[in-house]
Short mmCIF file of C-alpha atoms and ligand atoms in Angstrom, two decimals:
data_model
loop_
_atom_site.label_atom_id
_atom_site.label_comp_id
_atom_site.label_asym_id
_atom_site.label_seq_id
_atom_site.Cartn_x
_atom_site.Cartn_y
_atom_site.Cartn_z
CA MET A 1 142.80 67.23 114.39
CA ASN A 2 139.90 66.42 112.07
CA GLU A 3 138.45 64.63 114.53
CA THR A 4 138.54 67.41 117.18
CA LEU A 5 137.44 70.08 114.55
CA GLU A 6 134.39 67.59 114.15
CA GLN A 7 133.71 67.29 117.87
CA LEU A 8 133.98 70.96 118.07
CA ARG A 9 131.39 71.72 115.33
CA ALA A 10 128.88 68.96 116.84
CA GLY A 11 129.08 71.25 119.92
CA VAL A 12 128.19 74.42 117.88
CA ASP A 13 125.68 72.15 115.99
CA GLU A 14 124.06 71.27 119.29
CA ILE A 15 123.77 74.59 120.84
CA ASP A 16 122.16 75.98 117.33
CA SER A 17 119.69 73.89 118.10
CA GLN A 18 119.38 75.09 121.74
CA LEU A 19 119.50 78.31 120.11
CA LEU A 20 116.85 77.59 117.76
CA GLU A 21 114.31 76.18 120.22
CA LEU A 22 115.08 79.52 122.64
CA LEU A 23 114.28 81.35 119.48
CA SER A 24 111.16 79.76 118.78
CA LYS A 25 110.06 79.79 122.54
CA ARG A 26 110.83 83.35 122.80
CA ALA A 27 108.74 84.16 119.07
CA GLU A 28 106.00 82.42 120.68
CA LEU A 29 105.92 84.63 123.48
CA VAL A 30 106.21 87.49 121.21
CA HIS A 31 103.23 86.05 119.23
CA GLN A 32 101.44 86.20 122.63
CA ILE A 33 102.33 89.75 123.65
CA GLY A 34 101.42 90.83 120.23
CA GLN A 35 97.70 89.31 121.11
CA VAL A 36 97.55 91.29 124.38
CA LYS A 37 99.15 94.58 122.52
CA GLU A 38 96.07 93.94 120.16
CA SER A 39 93.59 93.97 122.68
CA GLN A 40 94.56 96.92 124.52
CA GLY A 41 95.56 98.82 121.41
CA VAL A 42 99.25 99.19 122.42
CA PRO A 43 101.61 99.99 119.70
CA LYS A 44 103.53 96.84 118.45
CA PHE A 45 106.65 99.26 118.19
CA GLU A 46 107.86 100.24 121.77
CA PRO A 47 111.40 101.36 121.69
CA GLU A 48 111.62 102.14 125.42
CA ARG A 49 111.28 98.32 125.80
CA GLU A 50 113.81 97.59 123.25
CA LYS A 51 116.17 100.06 125.09
CA GLU A 52 115.70 98.37 128.42
CA ILE A 53 116.43 94.73 127.15
CA LEU A 54 119.85 95.96 125.22
CA ASP A 55 120.65 97.46 128.41
CA ARG A 56 120.14 94.44 130.28
CA ILE A 57 122.10 92.28 127.97
CA THR A 58 125.25 94.45 127.54
CA ALA A 59 125.08 94.69 131.66
CA LEU A 60 125.21 91.06 131.58
CA ASN A 61 127.51 90.53 128.86
CA LYS A 62 130.96 88.76 129.94
CA GLY A 63 132.37 88.46 126.27
CA PRO A 64 134.00 87.59 123.95
CA PHE A 65 131.31 89.35 121.56
CA SER A 66 131.60 93.25 122.39
CA ASP A 67 128.34 94.96 123.39
CA SER A 68 128.01 96.56 119.88
CA THR A 69 127.89 93.18 118.21
CA LEU A 70 125.26 91.81 120.63
CA LYS A 71 123.20 94.72 120.17
CA HIS A 72 123.25 94.54 116.69
CA LEU A 73 122.25 90.69 117.11
CA PHE A 74 119.96 91.45 119.27
CA LYS A 75 118.20 94.26 117.09
CA GLU A 76 117.93 91.74 114.46
CA ILE A 77 115.65 89.71 116.54
CA PHE A 78 113.75 92.45 117.66
CA LYS A 79 112.94 93.23 113.94
CA ALA A 80 112.24 89.35 113.49
CA SER A 81 109.81 89.68 116.53
CA LEU A 82 107.98 93.10 115.52
CA ASN A 83 107.62 91.22 112.20
CA ILE A 84 105.45 88.58 113.87
CA GLN A 85 103.32 90.91 115.49
CA GLN A 86 102.74 93.03 112.31
CA GLU A 87 102.01 90.06 110.49
CA ASP A 88 99.73 88.44 113.24
CA HIS A 89 97.55 91.92 113.33
CA LYS A 90 97.19 91.53 109.29
CA ARG A 91 95.77 88.51 109.51
CA GLN A 92 93.30 89.48 111.89
CA LEU A 93 91.99 91.96 109.73
CA LEU A 94 88.85 91.13 108.31
CA VAL A 95 89.81 92.33 104.85
CA SER A 96 92.62 89.92 105.16
CA ARG A 97 93.01 87.22 102.46
CA LYS A 98 94.36 85.02 105.57
CA LYS A 99 91.08 85.62 107.38
CA ARG A 100 88.88 84.66 104.55
CA PRO A 101 90.86 83.08 101.63
CA GLU A 102 88.22 82.77 99.14
CA ASP A 103 87.54 85.95 96.77
CA THR A 104 84.75 88.29 97.71
CA ILE A 105 82.03 88.93 94.67
CA VAL A 106 80.30 92.37 94.96
CA THR A 107 76.68 92.17 93.47
CA PHE A 108 74.57 95.22 92.41
CA LYS A 109 71.85 95.20 89.76
CA GLY A 110 72.95 91.57 88.23
CA VAL A 111 76.68 93.02 88.19
CA GLU A 112 79.19 91.10 89.71
CA VAL A 113 82.63 92.55 90.18
CA GLY A 114 85.51 90.05 91.70
CA GLY A 115 84.19 87.13 89.72
CA PRO A 116 85.37 85.33 86.50
CA SER A 117 85.03 88.38 84.21
CA PRO A 118 86.23 91.93 84.81
CA ILE A 119 83.80 94.69 84.51
CA LEU A 120 84.34 98.53 83.00
CA VAL A 121 82.72 101.10 84.74
CA ALA A 122 82.59 104.41 82.48
CA GLY A 123 80.74 107.79 82.56
CA PRO A 124 81.20 111.59 82.94
CA CYS A 125 83.39 113.25 85.66
CA SER A 126 80.47 115.27 86.56
CA ILE A 127 77.03 114.87 86.02
CA GLU A 128 76.07 118.10 84.59
CA SER A 129 73.11 118.07 82.46
CA ARG A 130 69.94 115.33 81.18
CA GLU A 131 71.12 115.80 77.87
CA GLN A 132 75.06 114.82 78.85
CA LEU A 133 74.14 111.83 80.93
CA ARG A 134 71.67 110.48 78.37
CA THR A 135 74.20 110.93 75.56
CA VAL A 136 76.65 108.59 77.63
CA ALA A 137 74.24 106.61 78.58
CA LYS A 138 73.09 105.43 75.25
CA ALA A 139 76.95 104.89 74.22
CA LEU A 140 77.56 102.78 77.28
CA LYS A 141 74.34 100.97 76.60
CA ASP A 142 75.17 100.16 73.10
CA SER A 143 78.30 99.10 73.45
CA GLY A 144 77.11 96.78 76.27
CA VAL A 145 78.49 98.49 79.38
CA THR A 146 76.49 98.19 82.30
CA VAL A 147 77.98 100.11 85.08
CA MET A 148 77.38 104.31 84.73
CA ARG A 149 79.77 106.53 87.14
CA GLY A 150 79.26 110.53 87.56
CA GLY A 151 80.07 112.95 90.57
CA ALA A 152 77.42 114.89 92.14
CA PHE A 153 79.11 116.14 95.20
CA LYS A 154 82.71 116.86 93.72
CA PRO A 155 85.49 117.60 95.90
CA ARG A 156 87.21 120.06 94.22
CA THR A 157 90.76 121.61 94.58
CA SER A 158 89.44 125.37 94.57
CA PRO A 159 86.34 126.22 96.10
CA TYR A 160 85.82 128.27 93.44
CA ASP A 161 85.57 125.35 91.18
CA PHE A 162 82.40 123.60 89.83
CA GLN A 163 80.84 121.78 93.08
CA GLY A 164 78.42 119.45 91.55
CA MET A 165 74.78 119.52 91.42
CA GLY A 166 74.55 117.77 94.62
CA LEU A 167 71.22 115.71 95.32
CA ASP A 168 69.70 116.98 91.80
CA GLY A 169 72.70 115.32 90.25
CA LEU A 170 72.03 111.87 92.09
CA LYS A 171 68.39 112.17 90.78
CA LEU A 172 69.21 112.94 87.34
CA LEU A 173 71.67 110.29 87.69
CA LYS A 174 68.81 107.48 88.84
CA GLU A 175 66.41 108.77 86.28
CA VAL A 176 68.86 108.31 83.27
CA ALA A 177 70.48 105.12 84.48
CA ASP A 178 66.67 103.73 84.99
CA GLU A 179 65.58 104.57 81.29
CA PHE A 180 68.61 102.79 79.83
CA GLY A 181 69.13 99.65 82.37
CA LEU A 182 72.34 100.86 83.84
CA ALA A 183 73.80 100.50 87.46
CA THR A 184 75.42 103.72 88.88
CA ILE A 185 78.31 104.73 90.91
CA SER A 186 78.61 108.34 92.79
CA GLU A 187 80.53 109.68 95.17
CA ILE A 188 79.26 110.74 98.76
CA VAL A 189 81.41 113.20 100.59
CA HIS A 190 79.35 113.66 103.71
CA PRO A 191 77.92 111.10 106.09
CA SER A 192 74.45 113.03 106.43
CA HIS A 193 73.94 112.13 102.42
CA ILE A 194 74.87 108.17 103.12
CA ASP A 195 71.08 107.20 103.72
CA ILE A 196 69.54 109.30 100.94
CA ALA A 197 72.29 108.18 98.12
CA ALA A 198 71.37 104.50 98.56
CA ASP A 199 67.98 105.60 97.41
CA TYR A 200 69.45 106.86 94.05
CA ILE A 201 72.55 105.12 93.18
CA ASP A 202 73.70 101.50 93.38
CA VAL A 203 77.19 101.69 94.43
CA ILE A 204 78.86 104.63 96.91
CA GLN A 205 82.23 105.91 95.75
CA ILE A 206 84.75 107.15 98.47
CA GLY A 207 87.06 109.77 96.57
CA ALA A 208 90.93 109.62 97.05
CA ARG A 209 90.65 112.84 99.50
CA ASN A 210 88.35 111.36 101.92
CA MET A 211 90.06 107.50 102.13
CA HIS A 212 91.12 108.64 105.67
CA ASN A 213 88.05 110.53 106.50
CA PHE A 214 87.29 107.78 109.10
CA GLU A 215 83.57 109.16 110.29
CA LEU A 216 82.53 108.80 106.81
CA LEU A 217 84.33 105.26 106.49
CA LYS A 218 82.61 104.15 109.57
CA GLU A 219 79.13 105.95 108.37
CA VAL A 220 79.27 103.97 104.98
CA GLY A 221 80.02 100.85 107.11
CA GLY A 222 76.76 101.13 107.80
CA ALA A 223 75.29 101.48 104.52
CA LYS A 224 73.34 98.68 102.81
CA ILE A 225 75.06 99.10 99.53
CA PRO A 226 78.33 98.44 98.08
CA VAL A 227 81.40 100.63 98.44
CA LEU A 228 83.82 101.60 95.70
CA LEU A 229 87.05 102.75 97.87
CA LYS A 230 89.43 105.05 96.34
CA ARG A 231 93.16 104.96 96.92
CA GLY A 232 94.02 108.18 98.98
CA LEU A 233 96.51 110.71 97.08
CA SER A 234 99.71 109.73 98.99
CA ALA A 235 98.21 106.39 100.87
CA THR A 236 100.28 103.65 101.11
CA LEU A 237 98.65 100.31 100.38
CA ASP A 238 98.92 99.69 104.33
CA GLU A 239 96.63 102.90 105.03
CA PHE A 240 94.40 101.84 102.13
CA ILE A 241 93.69 98.37 103.58
CA HIS A 242 93.09 99.83 107.05
CA ALA A 243 90.31 102.34 105.29
CA ALA A 244 88.87 99.12 103.90
CA GLU A 245 89.04 97.41 107.39
CA TYR A 246 87.11 100.59 108.70
CA ILE A 247 84.32 100.00 106.45
CA MET A 248 83.78 96.59 106.97
CA VAL A 249 84.13 96.66 110.70
CA SER A 250 81.28 98.91 110.64
CA GLY A 251 79.21 95.87 109.05
CA ASN A 252 79.50 96.50 104.90
CA GLU A 253 81.50 93.80 103.34
CA GLN A 254 80.76 94.83 99.82
CA ILE A 255 83.42 96.66 99.27
CA MET A 256 85.40 97.22 96.04
CA LEU A 257 88.72 99.08 96.17
CA ILE A 258 90.55 101.32 93.39
CA GLU A 259 93.89 102.19 92.21
CA ARG A 260 93.75 105.76 91.20
CA GLY A 261 97.47 106.65 91.24
CA ILE A 262 99.59 108.48 93.95
CA ARG A 263 101.38 111.32 93.97
CA THR A 264 104.90 111.13 93.08
CA TYR A 265 107.71 113.40 91.67
CA GLU A 266 106.82 111.88 88.34
CA LYS A 267 105.41 115.01 85.79
CA ALA A 268 104.50 113.01 82.74
CA THR A 269 101.26 111.69 84.09
CA ARG A 270 98.75 113.29 86.48
CA ASN A 271 99.59 110.93 89.03
CA THR A 272 101.80 107.69 88.86
CA LEU A 273 99.58 104.47 88.38
CA ASP A 274 101.00 102.00 90.97
CA ILE A 275 100.39 98.98 88.96
CA SER A 276 101.64 96.62 91.79
CA ALA A 277 99.03 97.74 93.85
CA VAL A 278 96.83 95.23 91.82
CA PRO A 279 98.50 92.03 92.74
CA LEU A 280 99.41 93.15 96.34
CA LEU A 281 95.93 93.84 97.12
CA LYS A 282 94.57 90.74 95.36
CA GLN A 283 97.44 89.16 98.01
CA GLU A 284 96.67 90.57 100.77
CA THR A 285 92.98 91.10 100.92
CA HIS A 286 90.09 89.10 99.43
CA LEU A 287 88.08 92.10 97.77
CA PRO A 288 87.92 93.14 94.48
CA VAL A 289 90.26 95.43 93.07
CA MET A 290 89.75 97.89 89.94
CA VAL A 291 92.03 100.41 88.01
CA ASP A 292 90.88 103.99 87.34
CA VAL A 293 92.81 104.88 84.52
CA THR A 294 91.64 108.36 84.30
CA HIS A 295 92.90 109.82 87.43
CA SER A 296 95.77 107.83 87.36
CA THR A 297 97.23 108.59 83.89
CA GLY A 298 95.40 112.14 83.27
CA ARG A 299 96.50 110.93 79.77
CA LYS A 300 94.04 109.79 76.80
CA ASP A 301 97.02 108.61 74.98
CA ILE A 302 97.70 105.57 77.23
CA MET A 303 94.83 104.77 78.73
CA LEU A 304 95.09 101.74 76.58
CA PRO A 305 98.06 100.33 77.51
CA CYS A 306 97.37 101.35 81.28
CA ALA A 307 94.08 99.38 81.47
CA LYS A 308 95.65 96.22 79.41
CA ALA A 309 98.28 96.32 82.04
CA ALA A 310 95.79 96.74 84.85
CA LEU A 311 93.77 93.63 83.64
CA ALA A 312 97.09 91.41 82.89
CA ALA A 313 97.69 92.18 86.51
CA GLY A 314 94.53 90.75 87.59
CA ALA A 315 92.51 93.68 88.18
CA ASP A 316 88.85 93.12 88.47
CA GLY A 317 87.54 96.05 86.59
CA ILE A 318 88.43 99.17 84.86
CA MET A 319 87.08 102.95 85.19
CA ILE A 320 87.31 105.44 82.72
CA GLU A 321 85.79 108.98 82.35
CA VAL A 322 83.47 109.74 78.95
CA HIS A 323 81.83 113.14 78.35
CA PRO A 324 80.19 114.01 75.13
CA ASP A 325 82.04 117.21 74.55
CA PRO A 326 85.03 116.86 77.06
CA GLN A 327 86.37 120.49 76.18
CA THR A 328 83.46 121.95 77.80
CA ALA A 329 83.09 119.73 80.97
CA LEU A 330 82.76 121.30 83.93
CA SER A 331 85.55 119.13 85.60
CA ASP A 332 88.71 117.29 84.33
CA ALA A 333 87.89 118.78 80.83
CA GLY A 334 91.57 117.62 79.91
CA GLN A 335 91.17 113.80 80.46
CA GLN A 336 87.93 112.42 79.66
CA LEU A 337 87.62 110.86 76.69
CA ASP A 338 84.57 111.60 73.85
CA ILE A 339 82.28 109.33 72.82
CA PRO A 340 84.56 107.94 69.56
CA GLN A 341 87.51 107.83 71.90
CA PHE A 342 85.52 105.85 74.41
CA GLY A 343 84.67 103.51 71.68
CA ALA A 344 87.98 103.20 70.28
CA PHE A 345 89.30 102.35 74.07
CA TRP A 346 86.56 99.85 74.65
CA ASP A 347 87.35 98.22 71.37
CA GLY A 348 91.07 97.82 71.93
CA LEU A 349 90.08 96.42 75.65
CA LYS A 350 88.03 93.95 74.07
CA ASN A 351 90.40 93.00 71.27
CA SER A 352 93.30 92.38 73.82
CA GLY A 353 92.16 89.31 75.22
CA LEU A 354 92.32 90.13 78.66
CA PHE A 355 88.72 91.18 78.87
CA GLY A 356 87.00 88.05 79.04
CA PRO A 357 86.35 85.39 81.89
CA ARG A 358 89.26 84.40 83.51
CA SER A 359 89.93 81.03 84.98
C1 PEP B 401 86.26 110.80 90.56
O1 PEP B 401 86.49 109.65 90.71
O2 PEP B 401 85.12 111.26 90.76
C2 PEP B 401 87.42 111.55 91.75
C3 PEP B 401 86.98 112.73 92.24
O3 PEP B 401 88.35 110.81 91.35
P1 PEP B 401 89.56 110.74 92.72
O4 PEP B 401 88.65 110.36 94.17
O5 PEP B 401 90.45 109.58 92.67
O6 PEP B 401 90.72 111.92 93.01
MN1 MN B 402 87.44 113.20 87.43
#
């Protein structure tokens, strides 16, 4: 009896080996099909084709498995096959770590992002006046922060809200940054402003609302200065990564990603800070990853712990909004830190032991 069982099992083992060999051969064909689809721009998932296969299989079925059992088994094979094609696709992305294993370091005005030390970017939501910018710039300079942000083109929810100082704002930003020896980041919202912006700022920010603006992404891909790409309001990580791919495939490799919170049902914070985005983006791409603790939380009382969490998760930098008199700010009045609050935030971050060089 035992011998019979063993013989039968040996038969099953043999068939399993053959099945494995056949499944692997099938996977190889699936991989090649994926490459053809990629070159022709055909979608990876083709429900019609899956239906055709299932119809063929059930027509051939002589039992003992029922048609529904066979369908179930083959659907699992389809799922695994689709996975192979999707993984192959990701591997081919220029921003993928599988394509380029080493970290990309973005450099501007002597600042390195994505290297051993994280950076802090601080500054007002909007550029409002020379005096406002100089006050912030001096506070940054005095505390050793080297990169200042400030918005000149503001994509506001309401057309009746302050829209930013435009080009005059960028000129002011440059004037003040030069006076204090700071590097600058500012958002550009229109493709026609990209060339001129490069004369005034060191990094072009693409805001959350424009992450899906593919023509703008292509245009900024032709720019000669680094880009800080914000995650879209409701963008998946896959969409975020593909937005970065638009920039890189258009020729600009100096890209930094920044998680700025996503829309969820939670009302306690302005957006939900997706901290898992940090290690996932670091794993999936070779680009520096930053976290904006202002727009993600919208709450001054938790910006420091969230910034620490970001650094602990591997973030290459933090962004925070600072205004000399937040109550009178023309945008985001409720969430910008004043200068003393910024000082306390910065001290807390430095004292956390998370800000220094990492191995
Ligand atoms: C900003 O950083 O100025 C801004 C508008 O942020 P977001 O695009 O993330 O909303
Ligand atoms: Mn803001």
